[in-house]
CSV table of C-alpha atoms in Angstrom, one decimal:
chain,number,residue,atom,x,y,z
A,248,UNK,CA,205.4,171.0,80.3
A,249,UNK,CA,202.7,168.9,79.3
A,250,UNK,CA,202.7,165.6,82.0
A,251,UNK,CA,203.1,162.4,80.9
A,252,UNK,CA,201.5,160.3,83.3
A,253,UNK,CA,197.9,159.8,84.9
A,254,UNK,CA,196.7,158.5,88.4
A,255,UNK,CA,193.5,156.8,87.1
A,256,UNK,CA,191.5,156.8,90.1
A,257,UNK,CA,193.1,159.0,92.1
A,258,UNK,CA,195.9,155.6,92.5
A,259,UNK,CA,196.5,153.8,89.3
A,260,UNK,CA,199.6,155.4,87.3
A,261,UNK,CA,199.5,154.9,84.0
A,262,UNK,CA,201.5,156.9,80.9
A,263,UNK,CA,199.0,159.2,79.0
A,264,UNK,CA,199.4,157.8,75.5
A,265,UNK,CA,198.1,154.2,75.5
A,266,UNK,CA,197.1,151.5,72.7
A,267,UNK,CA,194.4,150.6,71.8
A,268,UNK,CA,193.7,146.5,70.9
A,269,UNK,CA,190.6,146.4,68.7
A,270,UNK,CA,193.1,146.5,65.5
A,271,UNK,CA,195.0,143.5,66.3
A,272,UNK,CA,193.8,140.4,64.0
A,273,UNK,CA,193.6,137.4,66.4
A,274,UNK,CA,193.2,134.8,64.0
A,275,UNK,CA,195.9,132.2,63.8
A,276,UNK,CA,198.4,133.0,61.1
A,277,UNK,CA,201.3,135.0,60.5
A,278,UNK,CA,198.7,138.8,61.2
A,279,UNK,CA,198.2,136.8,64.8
A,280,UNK,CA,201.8,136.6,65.0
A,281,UNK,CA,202.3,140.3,63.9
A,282,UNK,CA,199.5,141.3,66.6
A,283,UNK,CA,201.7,139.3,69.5
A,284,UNK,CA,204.6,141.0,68.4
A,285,UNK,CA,203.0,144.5,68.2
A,286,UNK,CA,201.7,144.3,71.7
A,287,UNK,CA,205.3,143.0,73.2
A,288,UNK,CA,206.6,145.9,71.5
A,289,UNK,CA,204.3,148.5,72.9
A,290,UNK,CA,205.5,147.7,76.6
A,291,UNK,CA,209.1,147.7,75.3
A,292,UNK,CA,208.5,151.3,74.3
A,293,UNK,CA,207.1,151.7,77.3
A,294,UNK,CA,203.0,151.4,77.1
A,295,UNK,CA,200.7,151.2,80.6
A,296,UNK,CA,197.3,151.2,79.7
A,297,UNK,CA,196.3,149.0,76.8
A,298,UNK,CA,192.5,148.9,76.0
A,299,UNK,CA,190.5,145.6,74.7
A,300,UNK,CA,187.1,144.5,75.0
A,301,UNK,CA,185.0,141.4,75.0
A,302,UNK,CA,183.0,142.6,72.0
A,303,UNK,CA,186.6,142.4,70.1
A,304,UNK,CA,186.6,138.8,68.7
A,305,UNK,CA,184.1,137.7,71.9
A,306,UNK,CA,186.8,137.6,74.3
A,307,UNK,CA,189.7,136.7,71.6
A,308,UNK,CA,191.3,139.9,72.4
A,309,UNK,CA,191.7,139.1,75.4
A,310,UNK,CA,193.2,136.1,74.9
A,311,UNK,CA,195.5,137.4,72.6
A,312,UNK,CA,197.0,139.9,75.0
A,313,UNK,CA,196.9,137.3,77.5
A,314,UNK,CA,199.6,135.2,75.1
A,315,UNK,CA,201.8,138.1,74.2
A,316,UNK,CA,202.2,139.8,77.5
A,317,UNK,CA,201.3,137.2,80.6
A,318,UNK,CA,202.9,137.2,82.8
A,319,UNK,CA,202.9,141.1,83.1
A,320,UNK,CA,204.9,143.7,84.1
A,321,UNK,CA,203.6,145.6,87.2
A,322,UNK,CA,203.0,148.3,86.3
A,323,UNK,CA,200.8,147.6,83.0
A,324,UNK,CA,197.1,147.9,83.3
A,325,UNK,CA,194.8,145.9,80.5
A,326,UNK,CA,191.3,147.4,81.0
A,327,UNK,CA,188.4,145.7,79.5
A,328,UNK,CA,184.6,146.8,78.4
A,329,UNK,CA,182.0,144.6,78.9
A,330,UNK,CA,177.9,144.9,78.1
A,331,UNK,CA,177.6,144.1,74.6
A,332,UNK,CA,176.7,140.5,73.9
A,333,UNK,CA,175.5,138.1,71.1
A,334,UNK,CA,171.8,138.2,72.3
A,335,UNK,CA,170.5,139.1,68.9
A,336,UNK,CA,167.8,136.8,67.5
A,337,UNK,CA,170.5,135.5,64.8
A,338,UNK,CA,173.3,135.6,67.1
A,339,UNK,CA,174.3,139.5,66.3
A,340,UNK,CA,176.3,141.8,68.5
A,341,UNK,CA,173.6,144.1,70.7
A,342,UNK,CA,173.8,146.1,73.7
A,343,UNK,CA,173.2,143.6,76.8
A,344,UNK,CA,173.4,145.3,80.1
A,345,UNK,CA,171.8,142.5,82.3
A,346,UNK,CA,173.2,142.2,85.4
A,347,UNK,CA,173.5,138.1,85.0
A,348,UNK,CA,176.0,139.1,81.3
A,349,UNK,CA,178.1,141.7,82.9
A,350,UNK,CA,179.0,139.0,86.0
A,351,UNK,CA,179.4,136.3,83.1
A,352,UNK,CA,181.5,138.8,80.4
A,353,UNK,CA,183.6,139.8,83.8
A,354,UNK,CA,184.3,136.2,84.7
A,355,UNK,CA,185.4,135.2,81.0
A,356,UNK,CA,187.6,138.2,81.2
A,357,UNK,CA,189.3,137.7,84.4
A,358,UNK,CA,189.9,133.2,83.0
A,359,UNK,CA,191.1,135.0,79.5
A,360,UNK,CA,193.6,137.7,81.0
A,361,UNK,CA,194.8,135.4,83.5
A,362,UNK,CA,194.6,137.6,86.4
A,363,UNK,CA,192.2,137.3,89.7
A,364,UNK,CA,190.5,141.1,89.4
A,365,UNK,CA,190.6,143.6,86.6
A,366,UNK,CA,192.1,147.0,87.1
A,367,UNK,CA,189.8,149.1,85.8
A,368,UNK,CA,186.5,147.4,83.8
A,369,UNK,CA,184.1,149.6,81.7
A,370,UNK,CA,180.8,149.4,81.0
A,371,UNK,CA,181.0,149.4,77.0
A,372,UNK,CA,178.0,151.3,76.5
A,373,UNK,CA,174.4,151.6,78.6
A,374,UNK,CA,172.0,149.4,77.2
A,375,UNK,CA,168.3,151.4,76.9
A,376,UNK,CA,167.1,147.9,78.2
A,377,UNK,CA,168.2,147.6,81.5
A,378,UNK,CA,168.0,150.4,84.2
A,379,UNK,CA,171.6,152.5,84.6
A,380,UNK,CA,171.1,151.7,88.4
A,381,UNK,CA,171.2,147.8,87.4
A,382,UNK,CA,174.0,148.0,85.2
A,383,UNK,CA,176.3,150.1,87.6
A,384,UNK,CA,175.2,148.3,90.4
A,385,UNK,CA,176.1,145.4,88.7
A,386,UNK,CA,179.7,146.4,88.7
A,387,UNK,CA,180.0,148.3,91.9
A,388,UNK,CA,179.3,144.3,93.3
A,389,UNK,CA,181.7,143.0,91.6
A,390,UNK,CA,184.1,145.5,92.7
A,391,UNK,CA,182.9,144.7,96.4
A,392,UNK,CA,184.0,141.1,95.9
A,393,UNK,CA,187.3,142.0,94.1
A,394,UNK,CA,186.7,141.3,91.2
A,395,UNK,CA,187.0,144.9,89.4
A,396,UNK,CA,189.5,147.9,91.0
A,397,UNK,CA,187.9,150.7,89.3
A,398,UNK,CA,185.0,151.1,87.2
A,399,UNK,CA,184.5,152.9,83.7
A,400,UNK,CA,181.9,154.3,81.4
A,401,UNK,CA,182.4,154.4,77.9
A,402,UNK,CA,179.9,156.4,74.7
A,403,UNK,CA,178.2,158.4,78.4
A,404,UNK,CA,176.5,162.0,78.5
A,405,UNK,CA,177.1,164.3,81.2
A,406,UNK,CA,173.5,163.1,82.6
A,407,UNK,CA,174.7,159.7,82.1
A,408,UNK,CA,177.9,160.2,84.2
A,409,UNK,CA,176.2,162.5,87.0
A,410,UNK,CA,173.3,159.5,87.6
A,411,UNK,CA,176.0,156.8,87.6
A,412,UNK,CA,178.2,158.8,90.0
A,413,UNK,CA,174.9,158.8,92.7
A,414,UNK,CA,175.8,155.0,92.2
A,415,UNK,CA,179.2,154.6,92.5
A,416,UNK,CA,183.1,156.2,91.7
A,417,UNK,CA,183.5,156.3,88.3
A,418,UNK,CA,187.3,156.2,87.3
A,419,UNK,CA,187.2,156.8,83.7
A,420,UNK,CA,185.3,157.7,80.7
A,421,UNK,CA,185.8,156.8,76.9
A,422,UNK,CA,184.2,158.6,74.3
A,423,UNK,CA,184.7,159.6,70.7
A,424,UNK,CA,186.7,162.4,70.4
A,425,UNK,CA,189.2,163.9,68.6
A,426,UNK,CA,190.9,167.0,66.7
A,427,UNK,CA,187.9,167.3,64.6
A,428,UNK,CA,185.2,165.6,66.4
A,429,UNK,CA,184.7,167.3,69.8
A,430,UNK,CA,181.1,166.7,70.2
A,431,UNK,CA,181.6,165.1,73.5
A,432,UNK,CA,183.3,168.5,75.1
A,433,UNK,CA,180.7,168.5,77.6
A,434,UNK,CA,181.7,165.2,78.9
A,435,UNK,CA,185.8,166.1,79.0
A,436,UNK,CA,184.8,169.1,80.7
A,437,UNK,CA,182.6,166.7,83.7
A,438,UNK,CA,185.8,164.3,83.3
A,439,UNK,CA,187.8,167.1,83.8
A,440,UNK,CA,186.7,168.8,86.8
A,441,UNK,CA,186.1,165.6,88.5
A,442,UNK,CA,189.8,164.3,88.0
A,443,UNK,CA,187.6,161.5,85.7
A,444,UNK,CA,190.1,160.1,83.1
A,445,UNK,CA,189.0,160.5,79.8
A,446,UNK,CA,190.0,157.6,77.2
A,447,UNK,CA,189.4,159.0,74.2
A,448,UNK,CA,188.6,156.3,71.4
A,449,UNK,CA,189.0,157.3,67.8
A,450,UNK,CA,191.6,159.9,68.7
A,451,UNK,CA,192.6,160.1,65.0
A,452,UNK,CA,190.3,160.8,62.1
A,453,UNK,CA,189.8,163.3,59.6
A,454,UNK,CA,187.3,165.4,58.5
A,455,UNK,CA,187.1,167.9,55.5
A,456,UNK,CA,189.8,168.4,53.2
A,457,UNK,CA,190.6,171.8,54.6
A,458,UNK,CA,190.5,170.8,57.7
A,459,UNK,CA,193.5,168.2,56.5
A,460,UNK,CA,195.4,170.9,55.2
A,461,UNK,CA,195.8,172.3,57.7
A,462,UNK,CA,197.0,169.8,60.1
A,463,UNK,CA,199.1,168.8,57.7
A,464,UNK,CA,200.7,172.4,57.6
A,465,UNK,CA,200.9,172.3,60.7
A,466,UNK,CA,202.7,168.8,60.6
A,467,UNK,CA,205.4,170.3,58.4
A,468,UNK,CA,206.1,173.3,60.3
A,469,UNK,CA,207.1,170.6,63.4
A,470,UNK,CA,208.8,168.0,61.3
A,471,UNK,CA,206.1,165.1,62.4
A,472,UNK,CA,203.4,163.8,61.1
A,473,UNK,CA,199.7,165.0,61.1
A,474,UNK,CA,199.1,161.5,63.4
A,475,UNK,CA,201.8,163.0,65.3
A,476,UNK,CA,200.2,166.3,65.5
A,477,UNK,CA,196.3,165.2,66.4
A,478,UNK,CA,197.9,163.2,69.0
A,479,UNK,CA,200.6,166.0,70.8
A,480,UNK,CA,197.1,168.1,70.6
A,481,UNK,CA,195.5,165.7,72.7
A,482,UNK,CA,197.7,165.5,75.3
A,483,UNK,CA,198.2,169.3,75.6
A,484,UNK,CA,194.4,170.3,74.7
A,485,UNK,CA,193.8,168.3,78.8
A,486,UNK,CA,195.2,166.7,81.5
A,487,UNK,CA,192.5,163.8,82.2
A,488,UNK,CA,192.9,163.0,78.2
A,489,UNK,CA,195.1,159.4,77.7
A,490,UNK,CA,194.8,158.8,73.7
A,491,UNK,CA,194.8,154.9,73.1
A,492,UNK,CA,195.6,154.7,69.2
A,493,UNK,CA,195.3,151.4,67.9
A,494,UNK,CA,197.3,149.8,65.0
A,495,UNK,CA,198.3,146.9,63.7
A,496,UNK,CA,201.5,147.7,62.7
A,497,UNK,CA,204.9,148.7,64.6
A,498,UNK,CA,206.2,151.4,62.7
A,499,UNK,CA,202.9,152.8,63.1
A,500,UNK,CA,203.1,152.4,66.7
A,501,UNK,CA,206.2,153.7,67.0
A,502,UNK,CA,204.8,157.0,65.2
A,503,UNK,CA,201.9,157.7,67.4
A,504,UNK,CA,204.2,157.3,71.0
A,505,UNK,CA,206.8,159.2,69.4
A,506,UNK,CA,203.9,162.2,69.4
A,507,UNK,CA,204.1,162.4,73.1
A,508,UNK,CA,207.5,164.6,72.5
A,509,UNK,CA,206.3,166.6,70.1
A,510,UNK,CA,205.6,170.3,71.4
A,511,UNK,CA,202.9,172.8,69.5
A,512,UNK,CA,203.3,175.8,70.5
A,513,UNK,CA,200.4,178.1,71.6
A,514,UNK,CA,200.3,179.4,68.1
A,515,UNK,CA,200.2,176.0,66.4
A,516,UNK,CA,197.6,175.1,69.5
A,517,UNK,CA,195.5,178.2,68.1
A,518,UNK,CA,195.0,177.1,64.6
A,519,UNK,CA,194.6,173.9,65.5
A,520,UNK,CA,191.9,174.4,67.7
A,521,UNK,CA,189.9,176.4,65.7
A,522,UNK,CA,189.4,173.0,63.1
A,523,UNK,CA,185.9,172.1,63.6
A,524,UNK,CA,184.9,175.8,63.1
A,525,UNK,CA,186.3,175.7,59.8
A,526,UNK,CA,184.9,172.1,59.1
């Protein structure tokens, strides 16, 4: 029986399948009504661990979340990623890793959540420009002043990981991957072994049409849908893997955390995990 629940840390229990915020329109308007109403509805089914960012909206995501769910139940945990800022010449979106933005991205989190120290903060990608050691050090501070509980990488090699865990405890990990895209195998593998949870962004997509076909026969042999399926595979392909599909809608929603009773069995698990072979 595949488990349904993940100590994140070694101490934070969260349920496996998550949501993800980044789809959630945060504008004022009846789609920022529809996004407050979709999060609410994701802890009424049940939802832990919903994943936001400052790079979505600068901190609007946040704030949205903030509006539909403070104050929250205990045992929901937000996480946020921090490190990519608008220090382009024009005012674009780059990777910022300097030690003085992480503290500043940190502090507008904790003001827009409403909450005195973040769970579990990741690093939303390593910025080239600034020395790993600065960056993780950076956070490991802020966790010595309670400010963060755990800290997180996010788009990391194995290398990556191994030189930031010389540094400090790394909770959790979130990369690409998927039914079709395991590129990052390597890294699940590290996660895995190290009882690293592995947050696994993009958990739906598609790849040739072959490939399709053959989730999607799968699919009807199990009465779900091929969503369903590329989600009930990640939860049984490992046990560090919590899948945070985003949408914008509640029926969708209610689709993707309906995948979590789905059972493949090993036969269905074999054909499926021979997809990017046949890609």
């Amino acid at each position: 029986m595949t488990s349904t629940a993940f100590l994140i840390g070694g101490d934070l229990k969260v349920r496996r399948l998550g949501f993800g915020a980044m789809q959630l329109p945060a504008e004022p308007g009846p789609a920022r009504e529809t996004s407050l109403a979709v999060a609410r509805r994701a802890v009424e089914l049940g939802v832990t661990l919903i994943d936001t960012a400052h790079l979505y909206g600068g901190g609007a995501n946040e704030e949205l979340l903030a509006e539909a769910l403070y104050p929250y139940p205990e045992e929901l945990l937000i996480t946020t990623k921090v490190g990519v800022a608008r220090s382009g010449p024009s005012g674009e979106w780059e990777l910022d890793g300097r030690p003085a933005v992480l503290r500043d991205q940190v502090e507008q989190a904790l003001r827009r959540l409403r909450v005195e120290r973040i769970e579990l903060l990741q690093l939303h990608r390593i910025d080239p420009q600034t020395p790993l050691a600065d960056q993780v050090g950076t956070l490991r501070d802020l966790r010595t002043e309670g400010k963060i509980g755990r800290i997180g990488l996010s788009e990391v090699t194995v290398d990556d990981l191994n030189q930031a865990q010389d540094i400090v405890d790394v909770a959790s990990v979130q990369n690409r991957y998927n039914l079709l895209d395991r590129e990052h195998e390597p890294v699940l593998a590290a996660c895995e072994a190290a009882g690293i949870a592995f947050l696994p962004w993009r958990p739906v997509a598609w790849g040739e049409a072959g490939a399709r076909a053959e989730v999607a026969a799968v699919a009807a042999e199990v009465d779900a849908t091929p969503t369903q399926v590329a989600l009930a595979w990640l939860l049984g392909h490992s046990p560090v893997i919590l899948p945070i599909p985003g949408t914008a809608r509640i029926d969708h929603l209610e689709e993707n955390l309906a995948a979590e009773r789905l059972h493949l069995t090993q036969a269905h698990r074999d054909r499926l995990n021979r997809l990017p072979e046949l890609a």
